[in-house]
mmCIF file of C-alpha atoms and ligand atoms in Angstrom:
data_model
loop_
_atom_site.group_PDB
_atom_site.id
_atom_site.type_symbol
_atom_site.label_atom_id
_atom_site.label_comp_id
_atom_site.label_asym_id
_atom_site.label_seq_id
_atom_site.Cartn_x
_atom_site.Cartn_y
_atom_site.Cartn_z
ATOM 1 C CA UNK A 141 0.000 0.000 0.000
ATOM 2 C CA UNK A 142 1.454 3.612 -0.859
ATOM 3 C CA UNK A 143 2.726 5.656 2.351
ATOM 4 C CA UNK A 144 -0.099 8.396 1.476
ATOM 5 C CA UNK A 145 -2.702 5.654 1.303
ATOM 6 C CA UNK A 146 -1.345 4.539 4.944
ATOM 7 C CA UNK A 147 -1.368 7.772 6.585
ATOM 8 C CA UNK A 148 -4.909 8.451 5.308
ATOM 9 C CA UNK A 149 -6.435 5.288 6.642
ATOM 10 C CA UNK A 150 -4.302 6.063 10.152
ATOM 11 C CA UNK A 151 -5.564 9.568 10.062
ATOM 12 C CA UNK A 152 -9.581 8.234 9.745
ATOM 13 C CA UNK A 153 -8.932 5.569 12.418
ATOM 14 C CA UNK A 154 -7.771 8.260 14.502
ATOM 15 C CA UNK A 155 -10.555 10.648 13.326
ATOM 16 C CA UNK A 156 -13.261 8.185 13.441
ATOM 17 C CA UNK A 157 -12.115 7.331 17.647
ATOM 18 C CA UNK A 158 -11.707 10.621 18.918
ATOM 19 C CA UNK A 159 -14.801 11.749 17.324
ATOM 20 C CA UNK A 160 -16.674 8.632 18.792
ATOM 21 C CA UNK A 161 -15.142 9.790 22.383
ATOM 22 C CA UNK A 162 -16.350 13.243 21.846
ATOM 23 C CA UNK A 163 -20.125 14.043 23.646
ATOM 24 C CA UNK A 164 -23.126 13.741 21.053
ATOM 25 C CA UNK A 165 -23.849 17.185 21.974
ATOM 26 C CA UNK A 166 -20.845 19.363 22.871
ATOM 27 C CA UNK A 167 -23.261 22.149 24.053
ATOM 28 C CA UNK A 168 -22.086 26.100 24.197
ATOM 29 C CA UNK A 169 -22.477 26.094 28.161
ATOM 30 C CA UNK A 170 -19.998 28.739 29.945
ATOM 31 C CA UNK A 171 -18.971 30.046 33.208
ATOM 32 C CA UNK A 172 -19.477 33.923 34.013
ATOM 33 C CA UNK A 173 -16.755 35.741 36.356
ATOM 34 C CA UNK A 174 -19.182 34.154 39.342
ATOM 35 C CA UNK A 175 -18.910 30.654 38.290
ATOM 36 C CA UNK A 176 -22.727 30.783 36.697
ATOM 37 C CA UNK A 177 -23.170 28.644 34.003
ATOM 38 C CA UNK A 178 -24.628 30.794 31.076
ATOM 39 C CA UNK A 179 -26.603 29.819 28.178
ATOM 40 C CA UNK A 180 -28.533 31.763 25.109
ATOM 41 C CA UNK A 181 -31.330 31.404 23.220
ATOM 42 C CA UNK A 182 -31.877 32.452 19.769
ATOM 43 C CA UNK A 183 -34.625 34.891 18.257
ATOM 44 C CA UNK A 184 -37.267 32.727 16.593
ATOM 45 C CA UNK A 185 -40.595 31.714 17.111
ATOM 46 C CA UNK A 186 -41.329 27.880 16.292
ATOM 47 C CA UNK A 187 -44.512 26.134 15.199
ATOM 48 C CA UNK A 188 -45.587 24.558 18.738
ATOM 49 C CA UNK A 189 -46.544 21.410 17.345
ATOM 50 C CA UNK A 190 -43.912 19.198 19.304
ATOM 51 C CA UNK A 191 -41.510 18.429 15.757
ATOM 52 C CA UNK A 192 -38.409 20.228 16.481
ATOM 53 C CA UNK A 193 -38.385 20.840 12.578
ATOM 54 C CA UNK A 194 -38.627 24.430 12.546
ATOM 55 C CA UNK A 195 -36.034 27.125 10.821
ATOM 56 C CA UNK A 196 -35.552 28.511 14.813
ATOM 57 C CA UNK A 197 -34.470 25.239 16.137
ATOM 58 C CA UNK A 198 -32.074 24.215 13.040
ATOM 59 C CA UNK A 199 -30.293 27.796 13.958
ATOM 60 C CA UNK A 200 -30.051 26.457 17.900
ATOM 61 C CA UNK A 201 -27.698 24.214 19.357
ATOM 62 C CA UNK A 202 -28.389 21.224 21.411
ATOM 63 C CA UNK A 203 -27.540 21.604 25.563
ATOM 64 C CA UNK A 204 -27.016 18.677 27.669
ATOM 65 C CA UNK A 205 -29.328 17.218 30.554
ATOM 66 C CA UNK A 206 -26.698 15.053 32.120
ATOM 67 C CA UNK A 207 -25.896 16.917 35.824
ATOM 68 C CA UNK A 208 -27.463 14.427 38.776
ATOM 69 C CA UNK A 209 -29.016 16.786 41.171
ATOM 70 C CA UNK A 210 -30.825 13.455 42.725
ATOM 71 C CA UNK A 211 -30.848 9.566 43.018
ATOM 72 C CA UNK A 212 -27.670 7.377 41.119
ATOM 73 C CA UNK A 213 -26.508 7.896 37.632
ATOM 74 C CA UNK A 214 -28.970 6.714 35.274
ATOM 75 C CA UNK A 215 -27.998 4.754 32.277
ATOM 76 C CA UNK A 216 -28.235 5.971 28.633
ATOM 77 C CA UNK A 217 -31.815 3.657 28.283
ATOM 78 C CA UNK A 218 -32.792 4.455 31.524
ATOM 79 C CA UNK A 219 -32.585 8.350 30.888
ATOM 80 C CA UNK A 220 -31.029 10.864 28.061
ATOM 81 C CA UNK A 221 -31.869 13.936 27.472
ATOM 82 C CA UNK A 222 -31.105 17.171 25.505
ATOM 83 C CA UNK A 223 -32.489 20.217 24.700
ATOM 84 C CA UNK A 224 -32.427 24.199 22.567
ATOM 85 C CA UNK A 225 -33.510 27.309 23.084
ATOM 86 C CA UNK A 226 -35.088 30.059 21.406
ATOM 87 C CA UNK A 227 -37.438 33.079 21.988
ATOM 88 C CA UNK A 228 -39.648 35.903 20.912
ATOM 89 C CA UNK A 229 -41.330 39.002 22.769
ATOM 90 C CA UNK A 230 -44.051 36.490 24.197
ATOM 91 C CA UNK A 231 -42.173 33.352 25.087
ATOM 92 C CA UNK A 232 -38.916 31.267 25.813
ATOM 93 C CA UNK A 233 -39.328 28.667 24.230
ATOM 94 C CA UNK A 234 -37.659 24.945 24.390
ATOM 95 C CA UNK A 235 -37.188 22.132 22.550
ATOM 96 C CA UNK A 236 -36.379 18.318 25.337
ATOM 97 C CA UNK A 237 -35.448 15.353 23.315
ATOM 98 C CA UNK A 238 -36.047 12.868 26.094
ATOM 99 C CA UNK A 239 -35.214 9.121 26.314
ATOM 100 C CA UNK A 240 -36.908 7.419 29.132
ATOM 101 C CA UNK A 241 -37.255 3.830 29.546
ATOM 102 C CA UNK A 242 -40.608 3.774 31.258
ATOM 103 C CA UNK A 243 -43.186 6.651 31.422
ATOM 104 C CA UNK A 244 -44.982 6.848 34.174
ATOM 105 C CA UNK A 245 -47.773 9.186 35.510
ATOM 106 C CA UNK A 246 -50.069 7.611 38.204
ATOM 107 C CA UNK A 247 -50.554 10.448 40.551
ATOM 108 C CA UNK A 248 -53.952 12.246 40.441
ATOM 109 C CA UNK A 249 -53.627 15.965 39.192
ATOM 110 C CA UNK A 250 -53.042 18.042 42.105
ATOM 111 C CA UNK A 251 -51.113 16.051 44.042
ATOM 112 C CA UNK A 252 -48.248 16.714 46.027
ATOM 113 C CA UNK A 253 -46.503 13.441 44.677
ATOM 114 C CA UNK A 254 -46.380 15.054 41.106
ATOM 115 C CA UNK A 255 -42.630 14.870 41.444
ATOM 116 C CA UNK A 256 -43.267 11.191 41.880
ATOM 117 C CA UNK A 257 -44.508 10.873 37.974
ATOM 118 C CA UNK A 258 -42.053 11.459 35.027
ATOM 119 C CA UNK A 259 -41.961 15.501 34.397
ATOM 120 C CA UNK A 260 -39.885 17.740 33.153
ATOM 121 C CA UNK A 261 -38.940 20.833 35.298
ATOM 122 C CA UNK A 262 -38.324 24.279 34.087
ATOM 123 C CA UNK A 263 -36.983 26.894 36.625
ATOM 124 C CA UNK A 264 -37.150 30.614 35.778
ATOM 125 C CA UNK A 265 -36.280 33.218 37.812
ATOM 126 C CA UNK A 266 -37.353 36.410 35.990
ATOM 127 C CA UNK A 267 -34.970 39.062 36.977
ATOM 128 C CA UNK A 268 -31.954 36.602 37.496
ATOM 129 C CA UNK A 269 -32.155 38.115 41.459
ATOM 130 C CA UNK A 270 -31.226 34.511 42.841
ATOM 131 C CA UNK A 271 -32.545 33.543 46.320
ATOM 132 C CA UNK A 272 -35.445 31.425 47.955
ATOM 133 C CA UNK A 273 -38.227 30.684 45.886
ATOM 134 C CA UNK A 274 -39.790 27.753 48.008
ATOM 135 C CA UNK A 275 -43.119 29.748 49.102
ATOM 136 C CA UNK A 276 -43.035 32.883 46.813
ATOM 137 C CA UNK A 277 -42.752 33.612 43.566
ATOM 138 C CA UNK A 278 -39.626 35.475 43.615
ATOM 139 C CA UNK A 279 -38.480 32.363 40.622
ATOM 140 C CA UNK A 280 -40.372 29.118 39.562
ATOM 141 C CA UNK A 281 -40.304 25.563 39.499
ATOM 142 C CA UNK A 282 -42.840 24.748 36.716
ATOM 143 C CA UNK A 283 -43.190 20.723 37.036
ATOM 144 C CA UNK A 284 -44.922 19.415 33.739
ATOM 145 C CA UNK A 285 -46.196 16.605 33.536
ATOM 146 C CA UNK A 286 -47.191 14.158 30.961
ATOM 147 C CA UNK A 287 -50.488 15.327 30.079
ATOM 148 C CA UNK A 288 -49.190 19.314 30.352
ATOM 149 C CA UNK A 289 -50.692 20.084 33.514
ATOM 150 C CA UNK A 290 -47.820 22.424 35.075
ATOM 151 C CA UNK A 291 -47.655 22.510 39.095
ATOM 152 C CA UNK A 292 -45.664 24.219 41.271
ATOM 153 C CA UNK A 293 -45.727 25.577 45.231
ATOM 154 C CA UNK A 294 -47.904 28.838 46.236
ATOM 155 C CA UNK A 295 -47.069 30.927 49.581
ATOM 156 C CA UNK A 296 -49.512 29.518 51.557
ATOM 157 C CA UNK A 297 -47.468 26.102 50.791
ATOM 158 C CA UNK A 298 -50.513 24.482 49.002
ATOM 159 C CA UNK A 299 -49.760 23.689 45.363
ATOM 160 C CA UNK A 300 -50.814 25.599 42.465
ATOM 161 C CA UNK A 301 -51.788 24.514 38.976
ATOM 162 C CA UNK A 302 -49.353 27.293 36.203
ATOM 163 C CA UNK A 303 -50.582 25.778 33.356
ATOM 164 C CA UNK A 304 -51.289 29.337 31.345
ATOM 165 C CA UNK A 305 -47.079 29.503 32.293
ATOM 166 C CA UNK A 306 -46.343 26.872 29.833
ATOM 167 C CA UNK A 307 -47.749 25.300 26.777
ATOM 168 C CA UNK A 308 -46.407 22.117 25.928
ATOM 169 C CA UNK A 309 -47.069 19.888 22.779
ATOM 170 C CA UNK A 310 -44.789 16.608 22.698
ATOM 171 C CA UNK A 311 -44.744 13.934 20.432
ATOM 172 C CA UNK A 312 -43.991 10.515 21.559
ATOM 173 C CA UNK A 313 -42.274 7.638 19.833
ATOM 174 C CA UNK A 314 -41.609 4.801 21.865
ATOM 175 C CA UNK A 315 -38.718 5.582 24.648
ATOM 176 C CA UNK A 316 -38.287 9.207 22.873
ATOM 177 C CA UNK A 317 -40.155 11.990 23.395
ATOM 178 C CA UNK A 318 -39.872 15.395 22.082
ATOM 179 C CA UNK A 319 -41.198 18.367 24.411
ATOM 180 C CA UNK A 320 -42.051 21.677 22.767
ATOM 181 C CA UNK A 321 -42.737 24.536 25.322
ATOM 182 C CA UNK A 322 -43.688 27.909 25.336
ATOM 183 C CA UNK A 323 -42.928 29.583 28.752
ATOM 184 C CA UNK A 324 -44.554 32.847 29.356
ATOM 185 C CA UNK A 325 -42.538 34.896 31.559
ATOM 186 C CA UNK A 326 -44.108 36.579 34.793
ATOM 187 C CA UNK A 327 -42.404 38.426 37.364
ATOM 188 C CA UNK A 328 -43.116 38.092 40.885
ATOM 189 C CA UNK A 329 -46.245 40.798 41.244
ATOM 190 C CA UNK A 330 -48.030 39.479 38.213
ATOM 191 C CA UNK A 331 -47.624 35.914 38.614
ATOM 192 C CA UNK A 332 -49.025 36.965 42.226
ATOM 193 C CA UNK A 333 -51.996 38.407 40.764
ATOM 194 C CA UNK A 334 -54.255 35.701 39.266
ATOM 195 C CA UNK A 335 -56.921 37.753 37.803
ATOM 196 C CA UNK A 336 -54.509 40.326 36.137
ATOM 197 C CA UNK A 337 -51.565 39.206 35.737
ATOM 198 C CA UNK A 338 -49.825 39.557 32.950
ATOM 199 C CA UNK A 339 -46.338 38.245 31.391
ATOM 200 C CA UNK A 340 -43.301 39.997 30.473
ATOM 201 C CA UNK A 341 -42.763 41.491 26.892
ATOM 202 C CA UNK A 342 -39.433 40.604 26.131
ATOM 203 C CA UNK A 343 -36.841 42.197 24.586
ATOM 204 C CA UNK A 344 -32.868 41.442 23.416
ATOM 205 C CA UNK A 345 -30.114 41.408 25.913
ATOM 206 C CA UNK A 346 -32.606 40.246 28.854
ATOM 207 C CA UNK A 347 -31.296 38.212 31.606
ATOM 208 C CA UNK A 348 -33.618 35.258 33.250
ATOM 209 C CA UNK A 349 -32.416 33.033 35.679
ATOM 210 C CA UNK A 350 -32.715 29.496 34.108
ATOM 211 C CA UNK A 351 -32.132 25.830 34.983
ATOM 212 C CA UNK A 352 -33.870 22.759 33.324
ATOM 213 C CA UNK A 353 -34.482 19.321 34.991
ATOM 214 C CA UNK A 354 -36.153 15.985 34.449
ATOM 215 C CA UNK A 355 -37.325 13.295 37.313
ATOM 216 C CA UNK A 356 -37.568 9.901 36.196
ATOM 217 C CA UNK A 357 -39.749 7.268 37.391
ATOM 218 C CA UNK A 358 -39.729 3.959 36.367
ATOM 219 C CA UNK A 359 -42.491 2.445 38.533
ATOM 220 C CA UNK A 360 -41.029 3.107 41.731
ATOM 221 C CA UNK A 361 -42.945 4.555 45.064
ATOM 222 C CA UNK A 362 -41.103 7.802 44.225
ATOM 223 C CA UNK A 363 -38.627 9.076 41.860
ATOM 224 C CA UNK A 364 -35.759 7.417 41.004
ATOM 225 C CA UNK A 365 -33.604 10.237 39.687
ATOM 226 C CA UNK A 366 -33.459 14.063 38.830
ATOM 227 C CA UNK A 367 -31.062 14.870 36.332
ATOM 228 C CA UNK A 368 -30.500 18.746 35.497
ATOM 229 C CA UNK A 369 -28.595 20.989 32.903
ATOM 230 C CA UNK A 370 -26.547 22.544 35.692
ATOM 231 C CA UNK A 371 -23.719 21.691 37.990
ATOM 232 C CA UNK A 372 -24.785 22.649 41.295
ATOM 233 C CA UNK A 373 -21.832 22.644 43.561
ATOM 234 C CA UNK A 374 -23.149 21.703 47.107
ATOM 235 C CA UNK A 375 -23.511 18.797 49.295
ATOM 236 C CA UNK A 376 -26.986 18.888 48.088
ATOM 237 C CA UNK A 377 -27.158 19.715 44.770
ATOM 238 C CA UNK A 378 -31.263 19.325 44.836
ATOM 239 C CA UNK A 379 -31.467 22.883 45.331
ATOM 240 C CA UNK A 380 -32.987 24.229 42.380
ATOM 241 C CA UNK A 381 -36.336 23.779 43.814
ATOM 242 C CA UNK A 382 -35.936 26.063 46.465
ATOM 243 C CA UNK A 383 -32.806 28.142 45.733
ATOM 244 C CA UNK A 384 -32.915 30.413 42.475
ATOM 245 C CA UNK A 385 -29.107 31.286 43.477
ATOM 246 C CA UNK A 386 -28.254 27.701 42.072
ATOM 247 C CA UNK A 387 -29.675 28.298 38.409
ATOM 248 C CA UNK A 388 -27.636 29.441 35.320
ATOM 249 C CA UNK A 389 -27.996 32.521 33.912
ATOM 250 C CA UNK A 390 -30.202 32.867 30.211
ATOM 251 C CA UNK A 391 -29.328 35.613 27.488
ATOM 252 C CA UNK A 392 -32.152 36.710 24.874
ATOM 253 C CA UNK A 393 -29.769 37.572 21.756
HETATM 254 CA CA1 CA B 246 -42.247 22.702 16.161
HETATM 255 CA CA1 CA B 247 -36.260 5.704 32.982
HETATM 256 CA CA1 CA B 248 -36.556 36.810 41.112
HETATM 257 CA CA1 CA B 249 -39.710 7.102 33.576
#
C-alpha cells in the first residue's frame, strides 16, 4: 500500500475514535466571572406542534441534561436527554429530546406526589435576582407533567396549577419523546396576581435566571432520579427547587 494511502487510513482511524469519544452534543455552556453557568437562546418563534423541525431550532444548538441533582446515575436507556432554546417578545421557548425507559404518571392531578410521575422541570427566575423561591414567587419551578398540567408551590405552601405559564405539545415515539414549550414569563407581582396578571414582553439582551431538569420514574414509590442541565456545587445539589441562586444565567440575543 502507498505511504499516502497509509497515513490516510491512520488519520480516519484516529478521526473516526476521537470523534466517537467526543459528547453527542458538545453544548455552548460557559462560566461567568461568578462561576454561573450561562446559556442563550436564539430569536425565533417555532410552530408549537412538538416536531423540532422548525427554521428557529435548526439555527439552535443542542444543551445537555446530564448533571445528577438526585438519586444514582442513570444509564443511557434508563434516561437521556437534551435540549435548545429560542425566543420571541411572548415566550422562551424549548425544545427536550427525552429518552426514558418507562413513562410513568399515576398520581392524580393536584397532588403533592407530582414529582413522583415522570416531568420535566423548568426553573425561571425572571430578573436573574437569585434567592429562595420555596413559598413565593420570587423564581419558579414549573413541574410538567405528561399530560401538560404544570404545578408548582404557592405561599400559603398548598400547590398551584401554572398551566397558562407553559404550553407544551410533545410527540412521543416509543422511549423518545420530544417536548415543545412555550414559557410565558411573569415576574413576581403578576404571577401573584391571578386575575390580572400579565407576562413579560421581552426584549434582546434580557437576563432570566434558568435551569432545566427531568425526574424519572420507572415504577417506583417515588422518583428514582433528577437529572438537570446545571452543575450545582453543594452537598446537596437538589437545590434548584428552592434556591434560584443555584440556576444558570439565560441571554435573549
Ligand atoms: Ca415545532
Ligand atoms: Ca427511565
Ligand atoms: Ca426573582
Ligand atoms: Ca420514567
Amino acid at each position: 500500500m502507498p505511504r499516502n494511502a497509509i497515513n490516510l487510513l491512520f488519520l480516519t482511524i484516529f478521526l473516526a475514535a476521537f470523534c466517537k469519544n467526543q459528547p453527542k452534543d458538545a453544548g455552548k455552556v460557559t462560566l461567568n466571572a461568578e462561576g454561573k453557568q450561562e446559556f442563550s437562546a436564539v430569536y425565533g418563534t417555532p410552530v408549537l406542534d412538538g416536531s423540532g423541525a422548525d427554521d428557529v431550532w435548526a439555527a439552535s444548538d443542542w444543551l445537555p441534561i446530564d448533571q445528577v441533582w438526585f438519586g444514582p446515575r442513570p444509564s443511557a436507556g434508563d434516561f437521556e436527554g437534551r435540549y435548545k432554546l429560542a425566543w420571541d417578545e411572548n415566550n422562551l421557548y424549548i425544545l427536550a429530546e427525552i429518552t426514558d425507559d418507562s413513562l410513568q404518571e399515576i398520581h392524580p392531578e393536584g397532588s403533592e406526589r407530582y414529582r413522583d410521575d415522570d416531568c420535566l422541570e423548568i426553573f425561571i427566575d425572571e430578573d436573574a435576582s437569585g434567592g429562595d423561591h420555596h413559598y413565593n414567587y420570587n423564581a419558579f419551578a414549573y413541574h410538567i407533567a405528561l399530560d401538560g398540567t404544570v404545578m408548582d408551590m404557592s405561599p400559603d405552601s398548598t400547590y398551584r396549577f401554572f398551566n397558562d405559564h407553559c404550553l407544551t405539545r410533545m410527540i412521543n415515539r416509543g422511549h423518545e419523546t420530544t417536548w415543545e414549550i412555550a414559557v410565558r414569563i411573569y415576574d413576581e407581582a403578576a404571577a401573584g396576581d391571578q386575575e390580572e396578571g400579565v407576562p413579560k414582553l421581552l426584549k434582546s439582551g434580557k437576563k432570566i435566571g434558568f435551569a432545566l431538569a427531568y425526574n424519572d420514574n420507572d415504577g417506583s414509590p417515588e422518583r428514582e432520579n433528577c437529572v438537570g442541565n446545571i452543575a450545582v456545587s453543594s452537598n446537596n445539589q437538589n437545590r434548584a427547587w428552592t434556591d434560584a441562586s443555584v440556576f444558570g444565567l439565560l441571554y435573549l440575543r
